[in-house]
Tab-separated table of C-alpha atoms in Angstrom:
chain	number	residue	atom	x	y	z
J	1	MET	CA	-6.939	-76.636	11.899
J	2	GLN	CA	-7.970	-79.406	9.522
J	3	PRO	CA	-5.274	-81.222	7.546
J	4	LYS	CA	-4.995	-80.177	3.909
J	5	SER	CA	-2.521	-82.779	2.658
J	6	PRO	CA	-3.856	-84.511	-0.478
J	7	SER	CA	-2.857	-87.915	0.917
J	8	ILE	CA	-4.985	-87.265	4.018
J	9	LEU	CA	-7.927	-85.766	2.125
J	10	GLU	CA	-7.944	-88.653	-0.383
J	11	CYS	CA	-7.669	-91.319	2.309
J	12	PRO	CA	-10.981	-92.828	3.488
J	13	VAL	CA	-9.697	-92.755	7.078
J	14	GLY	CA	-8.852	-89.058	6.724
J	15	ARG	CA	-12.294	-88.294	5.319
J	16	ALA	CA	-13.956	-90.345	8.085
J	17	VAL	CA	-12.018	-88.464	10.754
J	18	GLU	CA	-13.087	-85.202	9.116
J	19	THR	CA	-16.716	-86.325	9.492
J	20	VAL	CA	-16.792	-87.980	12.929
J	21	GLY	CA	-13.294	-87.729	14.404
J	22	GLU	CA	-14.029	-85.051	16.958
J	23	TRP	CA	-14.742	-86.927	20.181
J	24	TRP	CA	-18.036	-85.174	20.936
J	25	SER	CA	-19.328	-86.322	17.534
J	26	ILE	CA	-18.641	-89.960	18.353
J	27	LEU	CA	-20.334	-89.627	21.743
J	28	ILE	CA	-23.350	-87.903	20.154
J	29	LEU	CA	-23.618	-90.771	17.666
J	30	ARG	CA	-23.233	-93.288	20.490
J	31	ASP	CA	-26.178	-91.698	22.288
J	32	ALA	CA	-28.208	-91.564	19.060
J	33	PHE	CA	-27.607	-95.307	18.611
J	34	GLN	CA	-29.041	-95.706	22.122
J	35	GLY	CA	-32.181	-93.766	21.168
J	36	ALA	CA	-31.441	-90.088	21.850
J	37	THR	CA	-32.877	-87.765	19.198
J	38	LYS	CA	-33.500	-84.414	20.870
J	39	PHE	CA	-31.090	-81.608	21.744
J	40	ASP	CA	-32.041	-81.742	25.429
J	41	GLU	CA	-31.438	-85.520	25.566
J	42	PHE	CA	-27.948	-85.155	24.118
J	43	SER	CA	-27.218	-82.210	26.392
J	44	GLN	CA	-28.365	-84.006	29.537
J	45	ASN	CA	-26.697	-87.329	28.703
J	46	LEU	CA	-23.357	-85.828	27.705
J	47	GLY	CA	-23.060	-82.753	29.918
J	48	ILE	CA	-21.887	-80.875	26.816
J	49	ALA	CA	-22.037	-77.090	26.509
J	50	PRO	CA	-25.019	-76.012	24.356
J	51	ASN	CA	-22.874	-74.079	21.865
J	52	ILE	CA	-20.598	-77.082	21.278
J	53	LEU	CA	-23.578	-79.420	20.969
J	54	SER	CA	-25.204	-77.072	18.435
J	55	ARG	CA	-22.020	-76.985	16.345
J	56	ARG	CA	-21.539	-80.762	16.473
J	57	LEU	CA	-25.179	-81.482	15.564
J	58	ALA	CA	-25.009	-78.975	12.700
J	59	HIS	CA	-21.799	-80.597	11.428
J	60	LEU	CA	-23.207	-84.130	11.715
J	61	THR	CA	-26.348	-82.990	9.896
J	62	ALA	CA	-24.383	-81.224	7.143
J	63	SER	CA	-22.196	-84.355	6.832
J	64	GLY	CA	-25.273	-86.512	6.247
J	65	MET	CA	-25.176	-88.396	9.549
J	66	PHE	CA	-28.457	-86.910	10.806
J	67	VAL	CA	-31.626	-85.571	9.226
J	68	ARG	CA	-33.104	-82.707	11.222
J	69	ARG	CA	-36.864	-83.194	11.556
J	70	ARG	CA	-39.360	-80.845	13.185
J	71	TYR	CA	-41.436	-82.500	15.870
J	72	SER	CA	-43.116	-79.404	17.396
J	73	GLU	CA	-44.534	-76.336	15.693
J	74	ARG	CA	-44.989	-74.105	18.771
J	75	PRO	CA	-42.364	-73.623	19.843
J	76	PRO	CA	-40.404	-74.964	16.881
J	77	ARG	CA	-38.450	-78.024	18.027
J	78	TYR	CA	-36.334	-80.458	16.051
J	79	GLU	CA	-35.056	-83.960	16.510
J	80	TYR	CA	-32.012	-85.551	14.931
J	81	VAL	CA	-32.733	-88.791	13.106
J	82	LEU	CA	-29.952	-91.184	12.150
J	83	THR	CA	-29.418	-91.663	8.418
J	84	ASP	CA	-28.279	-94.884	6.755
J	85	LYS	CA	-24.820	-93.319	6.572
J	86	ALA	CA	-24.822	-92.916	10.360
J	87	ARG	CA	-26.203	-96.410	10.916
J	88	ASP	CA	-23.272	-97.738	8.898
J	89	PHE	CA	-21.003	-96.119	11.526
J	90	PHE	CA	-22.406	-98.338	14.295
J	91	PRO	CA	-19.807	-101.114	13.832
J	92	VAL	CA	-17.088	-98.511	14.461
J	93	VAL	CA	-18.678	-97.655	17.811
J	94	ALA	CA	-19.058	-101.378	18.576
J	95	ALA	CA	-15.345	-101.868	17.834
J	96	LEU	CA	-14.443	-98.904	20.080
J	97	LEU	CA	-16.582	-100.368	22.859
J	98	ALA	CA	-14.880	-103.764	22.536
J	99	TRP	CA	-11.411	-102.204	22.441
J	100	GLY	CA	-12.219	-100.022	25.465
J	101	ASN	CA	-13.505	-103.042	27.406
J	102	ARG	CA	-10.422	-105.061	26.485
J	103	HIS	CA	-7.807	-102.404	27.269
J	104	LEU	CA	-9.334	-99.643	29.411
J	105	ALA	CA	-11.582	-101.375	31.954
J	106	PRO	CA	-9.344	-102.380	34.878
J	107	LYS	CA	-12.354	-103.135	37.101
J	108	GLY	CA	-14.228	-105.005	34.382
J	109	GLU	CA	-16.657	-103.990	31.671
J	110	SER	CA	-19.286	-101.467	32.705
J	111	ILE	CA	-21.139	-101.737	29.390
J	112	LEU	CA	-21.526	-104.736	27.114
J	113	LEU	CA	-22.965	-104.979	23.632
J	114	ALA	CA	-25.491	-107.818	23.558
J	115	SER	CA	-27.912	-109.563	21.242
J	116	ARG	CA	-31.415	-108.056	21.251
J	117	ALA	CA	-32.887	-111.553	20.923
J	118	ASP	CA	-31.343	-113.235	23.960
J	119	ARG	CA	-29.129	-110.647	25.701
J	120	ARG	CA	-26.038	-112.783	25.013
J	121	PRO	CA	-22.995	-110.484	25.118
J	122	PHE	CA	-21.322	-109.997	21.756
J	123	ASP	CA	-17.580	-110.144	21.233
J	124	PRO	CA	-17.238	-107.641	18.357
J	125	VAL	CA	-14.530	-108.272	15.782
J	126	VAL	CA	-14.065	-106.887	12.287
J	127	VAL	CA	-14.325	-109.670	9.711
J	128	ASP	CA	-14.031	-109.975	5.948
J	129	ALA	CA	-17.546	-110.435	4.554
J	130	ALA	CA	-16.344	-112.954	1.962
J	131	ASP	CA	-14.911	-115.555	4.347
J	132	MET	CA	-15.946	-114.241	7.793
J	133	GLN	CA	-12.320	-114.353	8.978
J	134	PRO	CA	-11.160	-111.622	11.401
J	135	ILE	CA	-9.237	-108.778	9.797
J	136	THR	CA	-6.064	-108.129	11.779
J	137	LEU	CA	-2.798	-106.305	11.306
J	138	ASP	CA	-1.182	-109.685	10.682
J	139	ASN	CA	-3.368	-110.615	7.699
J	140	ALA	CA	-4.219	-107.265	6.098
J	141	VAL	CA	-2.465	-104.945	3.702
J	142	ILE	CA	-3.509	-101.597	2.255
J	143	ILE	CA	-3.604	-101.486	-1.545
J	144	ALA	CA	-4.585	-98.762	-3.982
J	145	GLY	CA	-8.213	-98.791	-5.023
J	146	PRO	CA	-9.570	-97.919	-8.459
J	147	GLY	CA	-10.024	-94.256	-7.502
J	148	ALA	CA	-6.501	-93.770	-6.098
J	149	SER	CA	-4.527	-90.879	-7.527
J	150	ARG	CA	-0.960	-91.264	-8.737
J	151	GLY	CA	0.214	-89.571	-5.513
J	152	MET	CA	-1.765	-91.985	-3.350
J	153	ARG	CA	-0.393	-94.986	-5.263
J	154	LYS	CA	3.143	-93.697	-4.713
J	155	ARG	CA	2.486	-93.100	-1.013
J	156	LEU	CA	1.020	-96.591	-0.511
J	157	ALA	CA	3.930	-98.210	-2.336
J	158	SER	CA	6.333	-96.543	0.106
J	159	LEU	CA	4.661	-97.795	3.295
J	160	LYS	CA	6.784	-100.595	4.757
J	161	ALA	CA	4.192	-102.220	6.994
J	162	MET	CA	1.491	-102.234	4.369
J	163	ASN	CA	3.467	-103.100	1.245
J	164	PRO	CA	3.512	-106.882	0.728
J	165	ALA	CA	6.758	-106.732	-1.275
J	166	ILE	CA	8.574	-104.870	1.507
J	167	ALA	CA	6.710	-106.193	4.563
J	168	HIS	CA	7.981	-109.766	4.252
J	169	CYS	CA	11.592	-108.569	4.094
J	170	ALA	CA	11.096	-106.243	7.037
J	171	GLY	CA	9.935	-109.053	9.307
J	172	TRP	CA	6.228	-108.232	9.150
J	173	ARG	CA	3.807	-111.125	8.916
J	174	LEU	CA	1.357	-109.522	6.499
J	175	THR	CA	0.295	-112.105	3.992
J	176	CYS	CA	-3.279	-111.631	2.811
J	177	VAL	CA	-4.745	-108.822	0.733
J	178	VAL	CA	-8.252	-107.893	1.875
J	179	SER	CA	-10.250	-105.910	-0.662
J	180	SER	CA	-13.790	-104.680	-0.508
C-alpha cells in the first residue's frame, strides 16, 4: 500500500520513492544504464519473473523513465529507451554503488564506476554545484522551498536534526544551508 500522507506525497523524496523505490525498478534502471533495452535482456540479466518485469517496465514507462519504442514489426517487439528524466537518476545509482562498495563489500569491490576516457575508478560523492563541496549530514539542512505548503513548512520547522535553530542546541553540527 502506498503512503497517502500529504507530507510524504509533497516531499521530493517521497515522490522519488513512488517512482523508483521498488528495488526491481532500481535494478532495471541499473541495467538500462549498462545498455539493456529489451525485455529479454532485462529478464535474463535480472532473473526476474516476466509478470513482475512487465509491471515494473510499464510503471517506469508511465512514470516517464522510459520511452517504449517498437523495433520489430513481425512479431511486434519493443525496446525501452532511457529518457532524460531517467538519465538524471544515474547519480543516485552511482551513489548507491559507492555506498555498497564502502559498507557492503567485505571481500572488496566487485564493481567499480570508472571514467570512460581512462578507466580511472571514480569515487562518487554528492557535491553542491555552486562550490563543489561534498554535501554531508554535517553541513546540510532541509528548508522549505517556494512550493512548500503550510503543512510542509510546519513539519520541517519541527524536525530537530534539520532545523538550524534547534540543531545547534541539540548538539548537531549542521551549519550550512544548501539550496538548489
